[in-house]
Amino acid sequence: MKRYNNLFEKICEFGNLLRAYKDAGKCKRYTPAVMEFTYDLEGNILKLQDELLNQRYHHGGYHEFYVYDPKMRKISAAPFRDRVAHHALCNVIEPIFERTFIYDSYACRLGKGTHAAVDRLTAFERERESSCPIYRAKFYAFKCDIRKYFESIDHKILRELIMRKIKDPKTIWLIDEILKSNDTNCGIPIGNLTSQLFANIYLDKLDHFVKEELRIRHYIRYVDDFVILDDSKKTLYNIKEKIRGFLKDTLKLTLHPKKQVIFPAHLGIDFLGYRVWRTHRLLRKTSVKRMRRKLKKFQRLYREGTISLEKIIQSIASWLGHAKHADTYNLRRKLFGGIKLVRETIERRVVRNER
């Protein structure tokens, strides 16, 4: 296996740090932290470059907050200069690991994403059904995720997996600085760009076990959420036990006790916010309920004058971007058709913007 050296100088190049600054500040250029860094852009980049080159760089503390989408998650936001360092590192090392990832890993990768993953699952369902004998033209799905995945990533194992591809000691030093910023030997913060890459590197081991040792074709993973299709329920139970053992012995991870289910695929597969069948897909019911609650809240806030119409339209347009990838035409008409926010209907404005 090829191992890469002499990467650190590329990470610290002024051009790479400038590109990292632009990527880290994308869509956030008017936030106080970005504006402060931009005020003396050249000076701040040169200072960061000097600290990196002389290995005097130390990661700053995190701003932590919680989001509810749909369950509660703790997000750790790094200072902006550290986010620049994260982007600079990923610009150089991510292409190295990208070559090793399997095709059907869809999280945080160029040209992938949730919609591509759901499209692939639909294609797998159609392919699986067409291969079933007529006398038993149904198949099963095994769907599960990993219990507290980001909190359970072992730094020692992650470091060993990274060092299988990277032997540059200074690059490993920078990775260690980012890992140590979490103040534990286990877990990586949700919110770092590096955490997205590290999460893919960690479970890439599982991907290759499933594809190369278990020889499973119909397998899709998005972060720690994965689906396997097979004609036989018994086969899927055997696969589940092998995956459970592999995760425990190799990666010190456990399957979520309440989210490991094997069921007939014709009931619909709940995956990445959709319920997916081979012929169609619907939105997850909880997503629709959340939007109904949001609309009521928007109407109240708009009447009180505490939110602008543009912010409401932006939020709804984001949800519609998700909803339009499912069979939701009638749902959207029903949801937005009778709702008026002073003078005009949200649905008409959003639909006009979409067109």
Coordinates of C-alpha atoms in Angstrom, one line a residue:
M1 CA 0.0 0.0 0.0
K2 CA 1.4 3.4 -1.0
R3 CA 2.1 5.8 1.8
Y4 CA 2.4 9.6 1.2
N5 CA 5.1 11.9 2.5
N6 CA 6.1 15.6 2.0
L7 CA 2.5 16.8 2.4
F8 CA 3.0 19.4 5.1
E9 CA 4.6 22.0 2.8
K10 CA 1.6 21.8 0.5
I11 CA -0.8 22.2 3.4
C12 CA 1.1 25.3 4.5
E13 CA 1.4 27.0 1.1
F14 CA 0.0 30.5 1.1
G15 CA -2.2 29.7 -1.9
N16 CA -3.7 26.6 -0.2
L17 CA -4.3 28.7 3.0
L18 CA -6.0 31.4 0.9
R19 CA -8.2 28.8 -0.8
A20 CA -9.0 27.3 2.7
Y21 CA -10.0 30.8 3.9
K22 CA -12.4 31.3 1.0
D23 CA -13.9 27.8 1.5
A24 CA -14.3 28.2 5.2
G25 CA -15.9 31.7 4.8
K26 CA -18.3 30.7 2.0
C27 CA -21.8 32.0 2.7
K28 CA -20.5 33.5 6.1
R29 CA -18.5 36.5 4.9
Y30 CA -20.4 39.0 7.0
T31 CA -20.3 37.1 10.3
P32 CA -18.1 38.9 12.9
A33 CA -15.4 36.2 13.0
V34 CA -14.9 36.1 9.3
M35 CA -14.9 39.9 9.0
E36 CA -12.3 40.2 11.7
F37 CA -10.1 37.6 10.0
T38 CA -10.6 39.4 6.6
Y39 CA -9.7 42.8 8.0
D40 CA -6.1 41.8 8.0
L41 CA -6.3 38.8 5.7
E42 CA -2.7 38.6 4.5
G43 CA -1.4 39.2 8.0
N44 CA -3.6 36.5 9.5
I45 CA -2.8 33.9 6.8
L46 CA 0.9 34.6 7.2
K47 CA 0.6 34.3 11.0
L48 CA -1.2 31.0 10.7
Q49 CA 1.3 29.8 8.1
D50 CA 4.2 30.7 10.4
E51 CA 2.6 28.8 13.4
L52 CA 2.0 25.8 11.2
L53 CA 5.5 25.7 9.7
N54 CA 7.2 26.0 13.1
Q55 CA 4.7 23.6 14.7
R56 CA 3.6 26.3 17.2
Y57 CA 0.0 26.0 16.1
H58 CA -2.5 25.2 18.9
H59 CA -6.2 24.6 18.2
G60 CA -8.6 27.0 19.9
G61 CA -11.6 26.2 22.1
Y62 CA -15.0 25.3 20.7
H63 CA -18.3 27.2 20.9
E64 CA -20.9 24.5 21.7
F65 CA -24.6 24.6 21.0
Y66 CA -27.4 22.1 20.4
V67 CA -29.6 21.6 17.4
Y68 CA -32.8 19.5 17.1
D69 CA -33.1 18.0 13.6
P70 CA -35.0 15.8 14.5
K71 CA -33.1 14.6 17.6
M72 CA -30.8 16.7 19.8
R73 CA -27.2 16.9 18.7
K74 CA -24.3 18.8 20.2
I75 CA -22.5 20.9 17.6
S76 CA -19.0 22.1 18.3
A77 CA -18.0 25.2 16.3
A78 CA -14.3 25.8 16.1
P79 CA -12.8 29.4 15.8
F80 CA -12.6 30.7 12.3
R81 CA -8.8 30.5 12.0
D82 CA -9.0 26.8 13.0
R83 CA -11.6 26.2 10.4
V84 CA -9.1 27.6 7.9
A85 CA -6.5 25.1 9.1
H86 CA -9.1 22.3 8.8
H87 CA -9.8 23.2 5.2
A88 CA -6.1 23.5 4.4
L89 CA -5.5 20.0 5.8
C90 CA -8.5 18.4 4.0
N91 CA -7.5 20.1 0.6
V92 CA -4.3 18.0 0.6
I93 CA -5.2 14.7 2.3
E94 CA -8.8 14.2 1.3
P95 CA -7.9 13.2 -2.4
I96 CA -5.6 10.6 -1.0
F97 CA -8.3 8.8 0.9
E98 CA -11.0 9.5 -1.7
R99 CA -9.3 7.1 -4.0
T100 CA -9.8 4.3 -1.5
F101 CA -13.5 4.9 -0.6
I102 CA -16.1 2.6 -2.2
Y103 CA -18.5 3.9 -4.7
D104 CA -21.6 3.5 -2.4
S105 CA -20.4 5.6 0.5
Y106 CA -22.3 8.9 0.0
A107 CA -21.6 11.3 2.9
C108 CA -19.6 14.5 2.5
R109 CA -18.1 13.5 -0.9
L110 CA -18.1 15.5 -4.1
G111 CA -20.9 14.3 -6.5
K112 CA -22.6 12.3 -3.7
G113 CA -25.0 13.4 -1.0
T114 CA -28.4 12.3 0.4
H115 CA -30.3 12.6 -2.9
A116 CA -27.7 10.5 -4.8
A117 CA -27.8 7.9 -2.0
V118 CA -31.6 7.7 -2.2
D119 CA -31.6 7.4 -6.0
R120 CA -29.0 4.6 -5.6
L121 CA -31.2 2.8 -3.1
T122 CA -34.2 3.0 -5.5
A123 CA -32.0 1.5 -8.3
F124 CA -30.9 -1.3 -6.0
E125 CA -34.5 -2.1 -5.1
R126 CA -35.5 -2.3 -8.7
E127 CA -32.4 -4.4 -9.5
R128 CA -33.1 -6.7 -6.5
E129 CA -36.7 -7.2 -7.5
S130 CA -35.9 -8.0 -11.1
S131 CA -33.5 -10.7 -9.9
C132 CA -36.0 -12.4 -7.6
P133 CA -37.6 -15.6 -8.9
I134 CA -41.3 -15.2 -9.7
Y135 CA -42.4 -17.7 -7.0
R136 CA -40.9 -15.4 -4.3
A137 CA -40.8 -12.0 -5.8
K138 CA -40.0 -10.1 -2.6
F139 CA -36.8 -9.2 -0.8
Y140 CA -35.7 -7.9 2.5
A141 CA -33.8 -4.9 3.8
F142 CA -31.5 -4.7 6.8
K143 CA -31.2 -1.1 8.0
C144 CA -29.3 0.2 11.0
D145 CA -27.0 2.8 12.3
I146 CA -24.2 2.9 14.9
R147 CA -24.8 4.0 18.5
K148 CA -23.3 7.4 19.2
Y149 CA -21.0 7.1 16.2
F150 CA -19.1 10.4 16.4
E151 CA -18.7 10.1 20.2
S152 CA -17.4 6.6 19.9
I153 CA -14.5 7.0 17.3
D154 CA -11.3 5.8 19.0
H155 CA -8.4 8.2 18.3
K156 CA -5.8 5.5 18.4
I157 CA -7.6 3.4 15.8
L158 CA -8.4 6.4 13.7
R159 CA -4.7 7.5 13.8
E160 CA -3.6 4.0 12.8
L161 CA -6.0 4.1 9.8
I162 CA -4.7 7.5 8.7
M163 CA -1.1 6.4 9.1
R164 CA -1.7 3.5 6.7
K165 CA -1.8 6.2 3.9
I166 CA 0.2 9.1 5.4
K167 CA 3.7 8.8 6.8
D168 CA 4.6 12.6 6.9
P169 CA 5.3 13.2 10.6
K170 CA 4.4 16.9 10.4
T171 CA 1.0 16.2 8.8
I172 CA 0.4 13.6 11.5
W173 CA 1.3 16.3 14.1
L174 CA -1.3 18.6 12.7
I175 CA -3.9 15.8 12.7
D176 CA -3.0 15.1 16.4
E177 CA -3.5 18.8 17.3
I178 CA -7.0 18.7 15.8
L179 CA -7.8 15.4 17.6
K180 CA -6.5 16.7 20.9
S181 CA -8.7 19.8 20.7
N182 CA -11.6 17.6 21.8
D183 CA -9.8 16.9 25.2
T184 CA -10.6 13.2 25.1
N185 CA -9.1 10.0 23.6
C186 CA -12.4 9.1 22.1
G187 CA -14.9 11.0 19.9
I188 CA -14.6 13.8 17.3
P189 CA -16.7 17.0 17.3
I190 CA -19.7 17.3 15.0
G191 CA -19.1 20.5 13.1
N192 CA -15.5 20.2 12.0
L193 CA -14.8 19.6 8.3
T194 CA -12.0 17.2 9.4
S195 CA -14.6 15.2 11.4
Q196 CA -16.5 14.5 8.2
L197 CA -13.4 13.2 6.6
F198 CA -12.3 11.2 9.7
A199 CA -15.7 9.7 10.0
N200 CA -15.5 8.4 6.4
I201 CA -11.9 7.1 6.9
Y202 CA -13.0 5.2 10.1
L203 CA -16.0 3.4 8.5
D204 CA -14.2 2.8 5.2
K205 CA -12.8 -0.3 7.0
L206 CA -16.4 -1.5 7.4
D207 CA -17.2 -0.7 3.7
H208 CA -14.4 -2.9 2.5
F209 CA -15.3 -5.7 4.9
V210 CA -18.9 -5.7 3.6
K211 CA -17.9 -5.5 -0.1
E212 CA -14.8 -7.7 -0.2
E213 CA -15.3 -10.3 2.5
L214 CA -19.0 -10.5 2.8
R215 CA -19.3 -9.9 -1.0
I216 CA -22.5 -7.8 -0.7
R217 CA -23.5 -5.8 -3.8
H218 CA -26.6 -4.0 -2.5
Y219 CA -25.0 -2.0 0.3
I220 CA -25.3 1.8 0.8
R221 CA -23.8 3.9 3.6
Y222 CA -24.3 7.5 4.6
V223 CA -22.2 8.4 7.6
D224 CA -23.2 5.7 10.1
D225 CA -26.6 4.9 8.5
F226 CA -26.5 2.0 6.2
V227 CA -28.8 -0.4 4.3
I228 CA -28.3 -3.9 2.8
L229 CA -30.8 -5.7 0.6
D230 CA -31.1 -9.5 0.1
D231 CA -33.6 -12.1 -1.0
S232 CA -33.2 -14.0 2.3
K233 CA -34.1 -12.8 5.8
K234 CA -31.9 -15.6 7.2
T235 CA -28.9 -14.3 5.2
L236 CA -29.5 -10.8 6.5
Y237 CA -29.5 -12.0 10.1
N238 CA -26.2 -13.7 9.5
I239 CA -24.8 -10.6 7.9
K240 CA -26.0 -8.5 10.9
E241 CA -24.1 -10.7 13.3
K242 CA -20.9 -10.6 11.2
I243 CA -21.1 -6.8 11.0
R244 CA -21.8 -6.6 14.7
G245 CA -18.7 -8.7 15.5
F246 CA -16.5 -6.8 13.1
L247 CA -17.5 -3.4 14.5
K248 CA -17.0 -4.5 18.1
D249 CA -13.6 -6.3 17.5
T250 CA -12.0 -3.9 14.9
L251 CA -13.5 -0.5 15.4
K252 CA -14.9 -0.6 19.0
L253 CA -18.3 0.4 17.8
T254 CA -21.8 -1.0 18.5
L255 CA -24.9 -1.1 16.4
H256 CA -27.8 1.0 17.8
P257 CA -30.0 -1.4 19.8
K258 CA -33.2 0.1 18.6
K259 CA -32.2 0.9 15.0
Q260 CA -31.2 -2.4 13.6
V261 CA -34.2 -3.9 11.8
I262 CA -34.8 -6.5 9.1
F263 CA -38.1 -6.3 7.2
P264 CA -39.7 -6.8 3.8
A265 CA -38.6 -4.0 1.5
H266 CA -42.2 -3.6 0.1
L267 CA -43.1 -1.9 3.4
G268 CA -40.8 1.0 2.4
I269 CA -37.3 1.7 3.6
D270 CA -36.9 4.7 5.9
F271 CA -33.6 6.3 4.7
L272 CA -32.2 9.9 4.9
G273 CA -35.6 11.6 5.5
Y274 CA -37.6 9.6 2.9
R275 CA -39.6 6.4 2.8
V276 CA -38.3 4.6 -0.3
W277 CA -40.0 2.0 -2.5
R278 CA -38.9 0.8 -5.9
T279 CA -41.8 2.7 -7.6
H280 CA -41.9 5.9 -5.6
R281 CA -40.8 7.7 -2.5
L282 CA -42.5 9.8 0.2
L283 CA -41.3 12.2 2.8
R284 CA -40.8 10.9 6.3
K285 CA -43.9 11.8 8.4
T286 CA -41.9 13.6 11.0
S287 CA -40.6 15.9 8.4
V288 CA -44.1 16.9 7.3
K289 CA -45.2 17.4 10.9
R290 CA -42.2 19.7 11.6
M291 CA -43.0 21.8 8.6
R292 CA -46.6 22.2 9.7
R293 CA -45.4 23.4 13.1
K294 CA -42.9 25.7 11.5
L295 CA -45.6 27.3 9.3
K296 CA -47.8 28.1 12.3
K297 CA -44.8 29.6 14.0
F298 CA -43.8 31.6 11.0
Q299 CA -47.4 33.1 10.8
R300 CA -47.2 34.1 14.4
L301 CA -43.7 35.6 14.2
Y302 CA -44.6 37.5 11.0
R303 CA -47.7 39.0 12.6
E304 CA -45.5 40.1 15.5
G305 CA -43.0 41.6 13.1
T306 CA -40.0 39.5 14.4
I307 CA -39.3 37.7 11.2
S308 CA -39.1 38.9 7.6
L309 CA -41.0 37.4 4.7
E310 CA -37.7 36.7 2.9
K311 CA -36.4 34.6 5.8
I312 CA -39.6 32.6 5.8
I313 CA -39.4 32.0 2.0
Q314 CA -35.7 31.0 2.4
S315 CA -36.6 28.4 5.0
I316 CA -39.5 27.0 3.1
A317 CA -37.5 26.9 -0.2
S318 CA -34.8 24.8 1.6
W319 CA -37.5 22.4 2.8
L320 CA -39.0 22.3 -0.7
G321 CA -35.6 21.5 -2.1
H322 CA -35.7 18.3 0.0
A323 CA -39.4 17.6 -0.6
K324 CA -39.3 17.8 -4.4
H325 CA -37.1 14.7 -4.5
A326 CA -40.1 12.7 -3.3
D327 CA -43.7 12.3 -4.7
T328 CA -45.0 15.4 -2.9
Y329 CA -46.9 17.5 -5.4
N330 CA -50.3 17.1 -3.7
L331 CA -48.7 17.4 -0.3
R332 CA -47.1 20.7 -1.2
R333 CA -50.4 22.1 -2.6
K334 CA -52.2 21.0 0.6
L335 CA -49.5 22.3 2.9
F336 CA -49.1 25.8 1.4
G337 CA -52.3 26.3 -0.6
G338 CA -54.4 27.9 2.2
I339 CA -51.8 29.6 4.2
K340 CA -51.5 33.4 3.9
L341 CA -48.8 35.6 5.5
V342 CA -50.3 39.1 5.2
R343 CA -50.9 40.1 1.5
E344 CA -49.5 37.0 -0.2
T345 CA -49.3 33.3 -0.1
I346 CA -45.9 31.7 0.7
E347 CA -46.5 28.9 -1.8
R348 CA -46.9 31.2 -4.8
R349 CA -43.7 33.1 -4.0
V350 CA -41.6 30.0 -3.5
V351 CA -43.0 28.2 -6.6
R352 CA -42.2 31.3 -8.6
N353 CA -38.7 31.4 -7.3
E354 CA -38.2 27.7 -8.1
R355 CA -39.4 28.2 -11.7

